[in-house]
PDB file of C-alpha atoms and ligand atoms in Angstrom:
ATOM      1  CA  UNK A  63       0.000   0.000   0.000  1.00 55.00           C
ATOM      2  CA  UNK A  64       0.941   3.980  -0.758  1.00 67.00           C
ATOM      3  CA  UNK A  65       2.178   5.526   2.980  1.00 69.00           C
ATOM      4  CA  UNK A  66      -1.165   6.914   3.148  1.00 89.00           C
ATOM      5  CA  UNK A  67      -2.237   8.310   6.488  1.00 97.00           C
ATOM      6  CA  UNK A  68      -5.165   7.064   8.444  1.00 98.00           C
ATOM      7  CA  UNK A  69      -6.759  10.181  10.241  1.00 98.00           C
ATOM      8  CA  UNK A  70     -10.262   8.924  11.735  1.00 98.00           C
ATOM      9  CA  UNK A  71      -9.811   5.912  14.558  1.00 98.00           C
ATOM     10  CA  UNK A  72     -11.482   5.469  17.901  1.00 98.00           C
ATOM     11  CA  UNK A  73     -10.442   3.821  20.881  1.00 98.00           C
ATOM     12  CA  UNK A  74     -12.573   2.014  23.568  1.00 97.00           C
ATOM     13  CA  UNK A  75     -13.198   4.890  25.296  1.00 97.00           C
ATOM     14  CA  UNK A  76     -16.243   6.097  23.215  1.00 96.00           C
ATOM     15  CA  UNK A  77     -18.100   2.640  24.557  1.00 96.00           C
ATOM     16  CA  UNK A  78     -18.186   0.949  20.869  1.00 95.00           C
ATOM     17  CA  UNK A  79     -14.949   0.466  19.800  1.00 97.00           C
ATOM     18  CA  UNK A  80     -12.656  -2.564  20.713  1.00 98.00           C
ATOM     19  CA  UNK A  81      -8.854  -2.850  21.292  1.00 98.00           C
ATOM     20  CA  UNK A  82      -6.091  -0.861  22.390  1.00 98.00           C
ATOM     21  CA  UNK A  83      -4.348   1.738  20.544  1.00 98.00           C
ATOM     22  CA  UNK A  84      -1.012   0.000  20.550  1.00 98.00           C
ATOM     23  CA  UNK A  85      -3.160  -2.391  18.880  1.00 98.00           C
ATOM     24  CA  UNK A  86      -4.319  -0.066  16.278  1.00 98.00           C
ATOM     25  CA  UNK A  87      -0.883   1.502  16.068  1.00 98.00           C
ATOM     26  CA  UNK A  88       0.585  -2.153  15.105  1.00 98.00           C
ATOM     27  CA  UNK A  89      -1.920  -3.018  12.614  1.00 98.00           C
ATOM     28  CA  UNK A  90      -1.203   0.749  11.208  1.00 98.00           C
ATOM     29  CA  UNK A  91       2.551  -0.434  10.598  1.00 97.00           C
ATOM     30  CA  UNK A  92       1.838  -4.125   9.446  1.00 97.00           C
ATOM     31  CA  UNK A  93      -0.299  -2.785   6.396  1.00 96.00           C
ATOM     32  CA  UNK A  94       2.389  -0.078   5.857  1.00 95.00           C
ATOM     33  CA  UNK A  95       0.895   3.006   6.800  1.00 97.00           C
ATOM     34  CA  UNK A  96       3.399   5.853   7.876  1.00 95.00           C
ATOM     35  CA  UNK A  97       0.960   7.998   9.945  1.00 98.00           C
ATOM     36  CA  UNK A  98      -1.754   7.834  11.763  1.00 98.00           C
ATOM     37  CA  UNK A  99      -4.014  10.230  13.513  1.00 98.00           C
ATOM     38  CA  UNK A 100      -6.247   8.775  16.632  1.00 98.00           C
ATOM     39  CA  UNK A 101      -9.996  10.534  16.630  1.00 98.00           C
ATOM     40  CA  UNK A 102     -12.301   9.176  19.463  1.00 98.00           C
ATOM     41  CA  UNK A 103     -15.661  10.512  19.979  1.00 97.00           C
ATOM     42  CA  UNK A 104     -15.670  14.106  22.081  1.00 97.00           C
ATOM     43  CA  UNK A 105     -17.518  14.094  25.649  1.00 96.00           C
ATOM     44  CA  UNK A 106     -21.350  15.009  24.277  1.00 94.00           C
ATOM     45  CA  UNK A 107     -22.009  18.247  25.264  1.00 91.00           C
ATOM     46  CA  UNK A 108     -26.029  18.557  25.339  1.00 90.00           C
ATOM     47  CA  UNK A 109     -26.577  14.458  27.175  1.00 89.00           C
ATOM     48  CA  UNK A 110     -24.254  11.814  28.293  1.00 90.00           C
ATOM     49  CA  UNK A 111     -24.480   8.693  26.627  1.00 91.00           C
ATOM     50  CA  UNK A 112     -21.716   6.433  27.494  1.00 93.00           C
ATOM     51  CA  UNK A 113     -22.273   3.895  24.522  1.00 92.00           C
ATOM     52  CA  UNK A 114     -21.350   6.857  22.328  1.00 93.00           C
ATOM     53  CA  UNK A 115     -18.540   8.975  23.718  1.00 96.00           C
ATOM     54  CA  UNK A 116     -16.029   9.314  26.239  1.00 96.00           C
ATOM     55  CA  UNK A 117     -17.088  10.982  29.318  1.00 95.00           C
ATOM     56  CA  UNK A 118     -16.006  14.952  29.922  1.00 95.00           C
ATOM     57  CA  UNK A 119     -13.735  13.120  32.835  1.00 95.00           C
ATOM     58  CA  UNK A 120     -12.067  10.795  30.427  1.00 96.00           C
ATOM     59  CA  UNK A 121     -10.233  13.738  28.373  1.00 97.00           C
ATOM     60  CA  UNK A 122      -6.964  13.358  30.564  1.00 97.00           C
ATOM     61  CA  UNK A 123      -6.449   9.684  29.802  1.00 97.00           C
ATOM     62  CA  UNK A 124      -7.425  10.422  26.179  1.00 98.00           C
ATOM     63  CA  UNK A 125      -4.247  12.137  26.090  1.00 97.00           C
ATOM     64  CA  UNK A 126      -2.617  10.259  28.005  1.00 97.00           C
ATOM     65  CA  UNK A 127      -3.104   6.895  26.336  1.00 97.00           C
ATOM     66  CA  UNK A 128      -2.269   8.397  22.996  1.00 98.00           C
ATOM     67  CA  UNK A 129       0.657  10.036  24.050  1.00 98.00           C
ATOM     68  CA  UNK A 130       1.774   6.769  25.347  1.00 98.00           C
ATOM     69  CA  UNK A 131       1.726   5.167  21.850  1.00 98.00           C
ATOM     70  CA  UNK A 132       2.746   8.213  20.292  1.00 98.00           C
ATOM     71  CA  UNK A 133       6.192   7.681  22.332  1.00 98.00           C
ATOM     72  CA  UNK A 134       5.985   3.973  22.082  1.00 98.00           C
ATOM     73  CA  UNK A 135       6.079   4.103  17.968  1.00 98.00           C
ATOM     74  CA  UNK A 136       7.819   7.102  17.698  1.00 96.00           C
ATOM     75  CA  UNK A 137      10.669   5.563  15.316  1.00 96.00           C
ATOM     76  CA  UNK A 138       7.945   3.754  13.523  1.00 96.00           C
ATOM     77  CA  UNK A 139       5.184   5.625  12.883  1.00 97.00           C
ATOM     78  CA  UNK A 140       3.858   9.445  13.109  1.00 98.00           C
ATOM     79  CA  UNK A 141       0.688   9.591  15.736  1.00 98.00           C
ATOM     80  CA  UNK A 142      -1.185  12.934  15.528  1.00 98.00           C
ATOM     81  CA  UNK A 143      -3.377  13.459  18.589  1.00 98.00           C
ATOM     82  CA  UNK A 144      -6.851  14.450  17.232  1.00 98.00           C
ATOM     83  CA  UNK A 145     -10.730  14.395  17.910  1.00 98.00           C
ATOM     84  CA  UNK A 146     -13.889  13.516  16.457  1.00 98.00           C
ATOM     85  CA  UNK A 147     -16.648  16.512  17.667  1.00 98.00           C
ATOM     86  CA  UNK A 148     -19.964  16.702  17.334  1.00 97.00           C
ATOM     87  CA  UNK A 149     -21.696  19.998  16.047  1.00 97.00           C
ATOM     88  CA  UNK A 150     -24.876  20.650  17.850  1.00 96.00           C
ATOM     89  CA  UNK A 151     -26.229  24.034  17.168  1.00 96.00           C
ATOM     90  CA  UNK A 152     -26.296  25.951  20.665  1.00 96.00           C
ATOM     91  CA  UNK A 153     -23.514  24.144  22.159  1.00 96.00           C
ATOM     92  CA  UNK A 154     -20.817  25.715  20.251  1.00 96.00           C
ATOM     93  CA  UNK A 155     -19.103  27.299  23.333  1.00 96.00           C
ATOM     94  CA  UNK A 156     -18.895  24.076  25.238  1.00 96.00           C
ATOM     95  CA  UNK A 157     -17.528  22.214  22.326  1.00 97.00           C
ATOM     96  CA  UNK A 158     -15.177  25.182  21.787  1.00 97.00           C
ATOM     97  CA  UNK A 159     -13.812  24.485  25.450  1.00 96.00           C
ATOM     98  CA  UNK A 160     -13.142  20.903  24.903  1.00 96.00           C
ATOM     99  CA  UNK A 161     -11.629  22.027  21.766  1.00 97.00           C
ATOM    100  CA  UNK A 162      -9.314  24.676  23.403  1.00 95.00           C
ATOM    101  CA  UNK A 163      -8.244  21.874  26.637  1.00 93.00           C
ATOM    102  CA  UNK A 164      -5.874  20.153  24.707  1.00 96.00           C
ATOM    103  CA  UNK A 165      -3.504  21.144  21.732  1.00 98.00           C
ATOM    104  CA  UNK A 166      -4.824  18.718  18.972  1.00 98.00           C
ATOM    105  CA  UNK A 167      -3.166  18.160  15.407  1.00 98.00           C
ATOM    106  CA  UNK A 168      -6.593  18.614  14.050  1.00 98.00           C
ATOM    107  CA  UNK A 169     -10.430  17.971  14.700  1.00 98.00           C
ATOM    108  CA  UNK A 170     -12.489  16.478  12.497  1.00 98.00           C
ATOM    109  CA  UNK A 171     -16.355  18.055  12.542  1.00 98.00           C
ATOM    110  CA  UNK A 172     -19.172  15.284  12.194  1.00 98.00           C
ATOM    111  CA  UNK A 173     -22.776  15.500  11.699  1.00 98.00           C
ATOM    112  CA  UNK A 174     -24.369  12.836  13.283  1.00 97.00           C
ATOM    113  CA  UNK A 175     -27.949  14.584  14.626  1.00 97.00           C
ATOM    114  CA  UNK A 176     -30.540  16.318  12.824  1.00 97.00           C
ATOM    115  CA  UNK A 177     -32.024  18.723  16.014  1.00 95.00           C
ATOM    116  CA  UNK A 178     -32.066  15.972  18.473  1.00 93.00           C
ATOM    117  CA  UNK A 179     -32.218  12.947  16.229  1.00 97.00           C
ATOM    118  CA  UNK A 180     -29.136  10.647  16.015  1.00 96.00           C
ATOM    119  CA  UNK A 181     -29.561   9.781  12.323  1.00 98.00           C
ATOM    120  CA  UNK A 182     -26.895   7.107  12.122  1.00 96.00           C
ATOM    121  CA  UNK A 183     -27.859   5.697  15.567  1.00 94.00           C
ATOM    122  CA  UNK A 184     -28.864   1.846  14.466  1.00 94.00           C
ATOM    123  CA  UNK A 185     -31.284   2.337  17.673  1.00 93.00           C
ATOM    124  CA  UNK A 186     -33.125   5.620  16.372  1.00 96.00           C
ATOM    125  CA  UNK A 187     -32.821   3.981  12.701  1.00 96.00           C
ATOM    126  CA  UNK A 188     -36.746   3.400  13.319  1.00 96.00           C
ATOM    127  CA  UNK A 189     -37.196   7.529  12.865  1.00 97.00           C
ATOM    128  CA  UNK A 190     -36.356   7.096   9.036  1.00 97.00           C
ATOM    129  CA  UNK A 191     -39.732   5.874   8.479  1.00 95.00           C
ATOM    130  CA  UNK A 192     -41.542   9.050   9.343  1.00 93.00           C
ATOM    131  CA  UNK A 193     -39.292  11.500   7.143  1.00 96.00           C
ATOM    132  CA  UNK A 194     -39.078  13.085   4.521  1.00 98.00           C
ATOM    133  CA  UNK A 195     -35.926  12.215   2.907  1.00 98.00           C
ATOM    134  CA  UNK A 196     -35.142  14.547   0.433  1.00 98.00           C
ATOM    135  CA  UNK A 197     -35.469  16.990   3.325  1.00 98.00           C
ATOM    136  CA  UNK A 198     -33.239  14.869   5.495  1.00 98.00           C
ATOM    137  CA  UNK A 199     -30.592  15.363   3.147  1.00 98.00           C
ATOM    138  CA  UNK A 200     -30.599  19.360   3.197  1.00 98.00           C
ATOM    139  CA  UNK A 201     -31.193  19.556   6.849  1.00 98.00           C
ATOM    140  CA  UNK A 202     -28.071  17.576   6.842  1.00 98.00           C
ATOM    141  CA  UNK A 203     -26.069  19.738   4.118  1.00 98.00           C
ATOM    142  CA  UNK A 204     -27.806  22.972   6.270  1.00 98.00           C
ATOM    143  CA  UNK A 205     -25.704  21.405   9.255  1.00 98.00           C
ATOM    144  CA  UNK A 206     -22.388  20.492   7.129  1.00 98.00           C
ATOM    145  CA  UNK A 207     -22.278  24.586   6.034  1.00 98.00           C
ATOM    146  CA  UNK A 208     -23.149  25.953   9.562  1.00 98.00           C
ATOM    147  CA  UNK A 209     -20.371  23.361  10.821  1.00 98.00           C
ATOM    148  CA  UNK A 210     -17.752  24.938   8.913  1.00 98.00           C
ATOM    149  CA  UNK A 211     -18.622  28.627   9.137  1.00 98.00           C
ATOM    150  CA  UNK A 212     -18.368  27.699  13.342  1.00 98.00           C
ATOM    151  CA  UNK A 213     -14.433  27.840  12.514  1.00 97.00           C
ATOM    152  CA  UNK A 214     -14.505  25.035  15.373  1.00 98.00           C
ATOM    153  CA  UNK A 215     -13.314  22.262  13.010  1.00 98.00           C
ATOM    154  CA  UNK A 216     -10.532  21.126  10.791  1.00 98.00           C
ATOM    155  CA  UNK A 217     -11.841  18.076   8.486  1.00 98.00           C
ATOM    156  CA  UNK A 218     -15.281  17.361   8.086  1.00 98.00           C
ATOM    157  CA  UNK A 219     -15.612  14.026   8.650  1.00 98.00           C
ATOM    158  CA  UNK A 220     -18.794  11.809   5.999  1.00 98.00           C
ATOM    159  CA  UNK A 221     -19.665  14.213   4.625  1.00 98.00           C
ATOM    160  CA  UNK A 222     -22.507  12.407   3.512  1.00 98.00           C
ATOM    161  CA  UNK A 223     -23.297  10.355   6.317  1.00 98.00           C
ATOM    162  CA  UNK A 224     -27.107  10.411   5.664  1.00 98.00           C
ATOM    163  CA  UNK A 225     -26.888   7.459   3.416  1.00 98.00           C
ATOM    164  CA  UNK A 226     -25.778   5.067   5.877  1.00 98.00           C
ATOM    165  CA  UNK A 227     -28.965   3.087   5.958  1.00 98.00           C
ATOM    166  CA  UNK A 228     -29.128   2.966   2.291  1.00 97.00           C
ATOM    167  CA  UNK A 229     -32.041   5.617   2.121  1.00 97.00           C
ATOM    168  CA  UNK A 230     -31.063   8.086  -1.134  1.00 97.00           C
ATOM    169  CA  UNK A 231     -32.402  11.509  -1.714  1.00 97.00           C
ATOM    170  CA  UNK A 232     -34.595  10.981  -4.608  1.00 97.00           C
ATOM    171  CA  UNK A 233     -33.966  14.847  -5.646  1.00 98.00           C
ATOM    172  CA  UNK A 234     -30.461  15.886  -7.465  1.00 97.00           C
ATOM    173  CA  UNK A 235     -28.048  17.042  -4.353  1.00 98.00           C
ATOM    174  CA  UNK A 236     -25.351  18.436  -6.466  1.00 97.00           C
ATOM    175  CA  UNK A 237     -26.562  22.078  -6.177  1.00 98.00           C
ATOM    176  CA  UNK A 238     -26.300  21.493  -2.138  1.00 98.00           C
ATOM    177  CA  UNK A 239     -23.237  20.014  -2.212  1.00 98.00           C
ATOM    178  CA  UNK A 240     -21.641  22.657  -4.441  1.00 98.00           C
ATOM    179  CA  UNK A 241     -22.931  25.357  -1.658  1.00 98.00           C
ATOM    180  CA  UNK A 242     -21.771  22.808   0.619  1.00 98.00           C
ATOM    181  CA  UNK A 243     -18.442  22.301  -0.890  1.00 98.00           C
ATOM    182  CA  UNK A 244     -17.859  26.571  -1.870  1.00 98.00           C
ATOM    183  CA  UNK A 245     -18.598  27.389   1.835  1.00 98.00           C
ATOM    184  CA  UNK A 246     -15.335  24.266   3.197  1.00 98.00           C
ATOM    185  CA  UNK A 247     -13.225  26.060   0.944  1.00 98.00           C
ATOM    186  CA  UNK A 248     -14.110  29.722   2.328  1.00 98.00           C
ATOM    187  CA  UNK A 249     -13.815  28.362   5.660  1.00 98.00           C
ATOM    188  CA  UNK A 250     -10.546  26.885   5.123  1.00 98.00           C
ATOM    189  CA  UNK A 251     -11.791  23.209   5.758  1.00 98.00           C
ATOM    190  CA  UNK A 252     -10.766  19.883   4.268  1.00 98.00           C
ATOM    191  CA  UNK A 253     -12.996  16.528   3.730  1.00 98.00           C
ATOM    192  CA  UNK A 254     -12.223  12.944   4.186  1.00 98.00           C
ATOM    193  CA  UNK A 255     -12.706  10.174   2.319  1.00 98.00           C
ATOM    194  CA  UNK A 256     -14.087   7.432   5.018  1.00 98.00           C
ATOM    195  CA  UNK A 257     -14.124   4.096   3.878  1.00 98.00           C
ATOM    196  CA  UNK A 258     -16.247   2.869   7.076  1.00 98.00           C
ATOM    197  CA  UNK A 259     -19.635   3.201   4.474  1.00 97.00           C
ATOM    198  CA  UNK A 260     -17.759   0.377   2.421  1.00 97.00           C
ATOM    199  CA  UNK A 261     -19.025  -1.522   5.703  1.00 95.00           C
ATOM    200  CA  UNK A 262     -22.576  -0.167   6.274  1.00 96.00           C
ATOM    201  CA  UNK A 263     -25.622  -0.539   4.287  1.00 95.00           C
ATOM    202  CA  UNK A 264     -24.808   2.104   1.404  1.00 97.00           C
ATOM    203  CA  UNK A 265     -21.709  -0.221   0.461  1.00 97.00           C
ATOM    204  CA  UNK A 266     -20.402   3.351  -0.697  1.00 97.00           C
ATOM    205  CA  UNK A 267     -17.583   5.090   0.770  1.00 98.00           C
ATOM    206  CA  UNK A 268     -18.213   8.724   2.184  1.00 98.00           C
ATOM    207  CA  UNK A 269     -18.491  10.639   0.438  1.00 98.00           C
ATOM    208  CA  UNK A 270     -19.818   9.286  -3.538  1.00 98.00           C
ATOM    209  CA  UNK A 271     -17.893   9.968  -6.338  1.00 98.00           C
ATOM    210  CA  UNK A 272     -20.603  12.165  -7.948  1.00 98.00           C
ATOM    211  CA  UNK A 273     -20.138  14.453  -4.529  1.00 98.00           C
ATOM    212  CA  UNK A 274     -16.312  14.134  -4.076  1.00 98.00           C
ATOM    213  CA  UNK A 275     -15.833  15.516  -7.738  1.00 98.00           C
ATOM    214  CA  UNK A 276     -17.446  18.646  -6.489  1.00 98.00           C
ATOM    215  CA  UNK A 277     -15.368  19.386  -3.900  1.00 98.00           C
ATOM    216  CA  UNK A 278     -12.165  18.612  -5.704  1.00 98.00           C
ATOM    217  CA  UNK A 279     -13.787  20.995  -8.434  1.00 98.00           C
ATOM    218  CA  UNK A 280     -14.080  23.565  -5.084  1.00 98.00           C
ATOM    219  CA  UNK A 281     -10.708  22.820  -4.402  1.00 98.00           C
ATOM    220  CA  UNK A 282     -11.065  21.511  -0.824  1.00 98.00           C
ATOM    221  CA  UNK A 283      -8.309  19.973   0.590  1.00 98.00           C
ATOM    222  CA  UNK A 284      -8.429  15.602   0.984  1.00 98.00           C
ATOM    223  CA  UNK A 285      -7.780  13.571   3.734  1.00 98.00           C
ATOM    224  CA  UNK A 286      -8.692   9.681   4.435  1.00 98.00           C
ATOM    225  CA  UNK A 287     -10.101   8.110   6.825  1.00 98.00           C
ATOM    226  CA  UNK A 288     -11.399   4.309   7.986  1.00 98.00           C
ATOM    227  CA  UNK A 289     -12.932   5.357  11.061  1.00 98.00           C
ATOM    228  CA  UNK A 290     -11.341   2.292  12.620  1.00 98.00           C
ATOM    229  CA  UNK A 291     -13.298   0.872  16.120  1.00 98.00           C
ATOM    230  CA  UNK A 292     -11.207  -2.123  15.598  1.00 98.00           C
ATOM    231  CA  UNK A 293      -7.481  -2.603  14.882  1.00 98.00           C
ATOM    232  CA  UNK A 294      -8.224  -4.767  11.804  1.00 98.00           C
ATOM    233  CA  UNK A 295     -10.268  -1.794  10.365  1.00 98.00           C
ATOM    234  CA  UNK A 296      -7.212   0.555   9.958  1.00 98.00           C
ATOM    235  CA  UNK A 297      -6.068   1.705   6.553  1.00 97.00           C
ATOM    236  CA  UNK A 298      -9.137  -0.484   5.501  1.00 96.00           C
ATOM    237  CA  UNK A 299      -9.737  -0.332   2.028  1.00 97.00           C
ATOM    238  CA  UNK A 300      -7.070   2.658   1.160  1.00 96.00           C
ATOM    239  CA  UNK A 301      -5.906   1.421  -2.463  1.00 95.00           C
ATOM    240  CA  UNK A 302      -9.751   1.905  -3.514  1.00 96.00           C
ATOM    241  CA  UNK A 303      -9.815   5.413  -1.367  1.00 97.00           C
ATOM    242  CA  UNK A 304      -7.229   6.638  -3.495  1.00 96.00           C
ATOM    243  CA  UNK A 305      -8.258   5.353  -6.654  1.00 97.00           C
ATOM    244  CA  UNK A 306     -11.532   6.835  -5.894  1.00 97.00           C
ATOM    245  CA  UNK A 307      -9.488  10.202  -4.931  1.00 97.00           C
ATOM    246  CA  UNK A 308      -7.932  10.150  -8.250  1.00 97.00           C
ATOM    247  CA  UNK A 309     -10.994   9.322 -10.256  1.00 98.00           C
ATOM    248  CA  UNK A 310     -12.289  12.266  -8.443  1.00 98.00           C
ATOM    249  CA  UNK A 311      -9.682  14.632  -9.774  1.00 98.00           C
ATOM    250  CA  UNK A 312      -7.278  14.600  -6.361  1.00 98.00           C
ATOM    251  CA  UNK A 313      -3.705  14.633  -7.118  1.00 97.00           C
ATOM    252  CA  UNK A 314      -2.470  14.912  -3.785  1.00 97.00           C
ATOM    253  CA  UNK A 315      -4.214  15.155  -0.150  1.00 98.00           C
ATOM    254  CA  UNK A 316      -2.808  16.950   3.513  1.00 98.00           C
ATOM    255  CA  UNK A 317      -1.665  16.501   6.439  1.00 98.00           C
ATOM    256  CA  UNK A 318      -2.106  18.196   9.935  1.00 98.00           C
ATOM    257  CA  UNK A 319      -0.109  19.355  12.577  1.00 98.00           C
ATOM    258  CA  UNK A 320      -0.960  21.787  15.414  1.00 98.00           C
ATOM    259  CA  UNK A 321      -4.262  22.735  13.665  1.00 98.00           C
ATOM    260  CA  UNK A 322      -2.791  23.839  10.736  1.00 98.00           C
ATOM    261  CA  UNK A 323      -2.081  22.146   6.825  1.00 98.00           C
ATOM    262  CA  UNK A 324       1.829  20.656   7.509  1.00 98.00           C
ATOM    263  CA  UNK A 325       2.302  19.620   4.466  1.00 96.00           C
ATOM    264  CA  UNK A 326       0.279  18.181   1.013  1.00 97.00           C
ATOM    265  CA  UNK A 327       1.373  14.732  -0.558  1.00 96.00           C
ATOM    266  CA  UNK A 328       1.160  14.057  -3.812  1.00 95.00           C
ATOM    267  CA  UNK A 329      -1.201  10.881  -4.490  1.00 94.00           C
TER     268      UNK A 329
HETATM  269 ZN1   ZN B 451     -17.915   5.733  16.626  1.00 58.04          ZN
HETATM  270 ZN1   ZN B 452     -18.531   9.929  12.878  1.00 58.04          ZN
END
């Protein structure tokens, strides 16, 4: 495999993933990555809901854990120290202070609630049947745009995450995802490719082809991603990720340190 780097992985602390990350780290180096960037879920900040995220009290062995593997690899393999946060309209100063407590290589901005509905939630999967989804996709896009113009995030992490379940917007989304895509670049944000859909019902990495076009076209910046809550799943299905990148347009994709764009790759 190309030294691609893996920036979205969890570790047991979020209550749904499995295995340590030494255990990640090793499987990162046995399928010849050469960096990796750990992601867990962020403390919720409007309910706590231990099967989803890491309590506020966790943070400090967050770090700590990472930073252990960080020093354990070191000769090995570059570990970036990063988060996954939720954006939940309202609660932008709280997530801002969880933001600010550590100094993270990067954050990567998720959608994963529509109001208070946990769209990708296999136990609020039920809700589907009562919407509208044509709608459920713009609500969503709605959410993607307001993410970015927050400034709190970095990478916005499947970016379209609504098609999980398999249900498709029966409307043509390019128009949104052009808005979508014009307001990342504005904002300074880049996208991922996450290959964790490859594994869900849509069989379809985040985001499609048809939608990753349009933000190379934008000129957002690329990053990948297999949203690994198992060691096995890291640097999952790259070779397609980056022939997908390049059917897309991509001819090279970022890296992060301290917040900021280190340095681009060519793919
Ligand atoms: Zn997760
Ligand atoms: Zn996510």
């Amino acid at each position: 495999m190309k030294p691609i780097a893996d920036y979205h992985m969890h570790t047991p602390l979020c209550g749904h993933a499995k295995g340590a990350p030494k255990e990640y780290a090793q499987h990162a180096i046995k399928v010849g990555l050469q960096e990796i960037g750990f992601s867990d879920h962020a403390p919720f900040v409007h309910k706590v809901d231990p099967r989803i995220t890491m309590a506020m009290a966790q943070l400090p062995e967050y770090y700590r854990m990472i930073e252990e593997v960080q020093s354990l690899y070191k000769s090995e393999l570059r570990i970036k120290v990063a988060i996954e946060a939720d954006f939940l309209p309202g609660y932008e100063d709280k997530t801002k202070k969880i933001l600010d407590d550590y100094p993270y290589d990067y954050v990567i901005g998720s959608v994963h609630f529509i109001k208070t509905w946990g769209f990708d939630d296999p136990g609020q999967r039920k809700q589907w049947g009562a919407q509208d989804v044509n709608k459920v996709y713009r609500d969503y896009f709605d959410l993607l745009r307001q993410s970015a113009k927050s400034q709190m995030f970095d990478i916005m992490g499947h970016v379209d995450l609504v098609k999980k379940f398999g249900h498709r917007a029966t409307e043509d989304m390019s128009e949104e995802v052009k808005k979508t895509a014009l307001t990342f670049k504005e904002c300074g944000v880049a996208i991922e490719i996450n290959t964790s859909g490859l594994r869900r019902q849509c069989k379809e990495m985040y985001p499609a082809l048809n939608f990753l076009q349009i933000y190379q076209q934008c000129g957002v910046p690329l990053t990948f991603g297999s949203d690994a809550h198992q060691p096995d799943h890291v640097g999952e299905d790259f070779e397609a990720a980056v022939a997908l990148a390049k059917t897309a347009g991509y001819t090279e994709y970022v890296l992060f340190k301290s917040r900021k764009i280190e340095k681009t790759v060519r793919l």
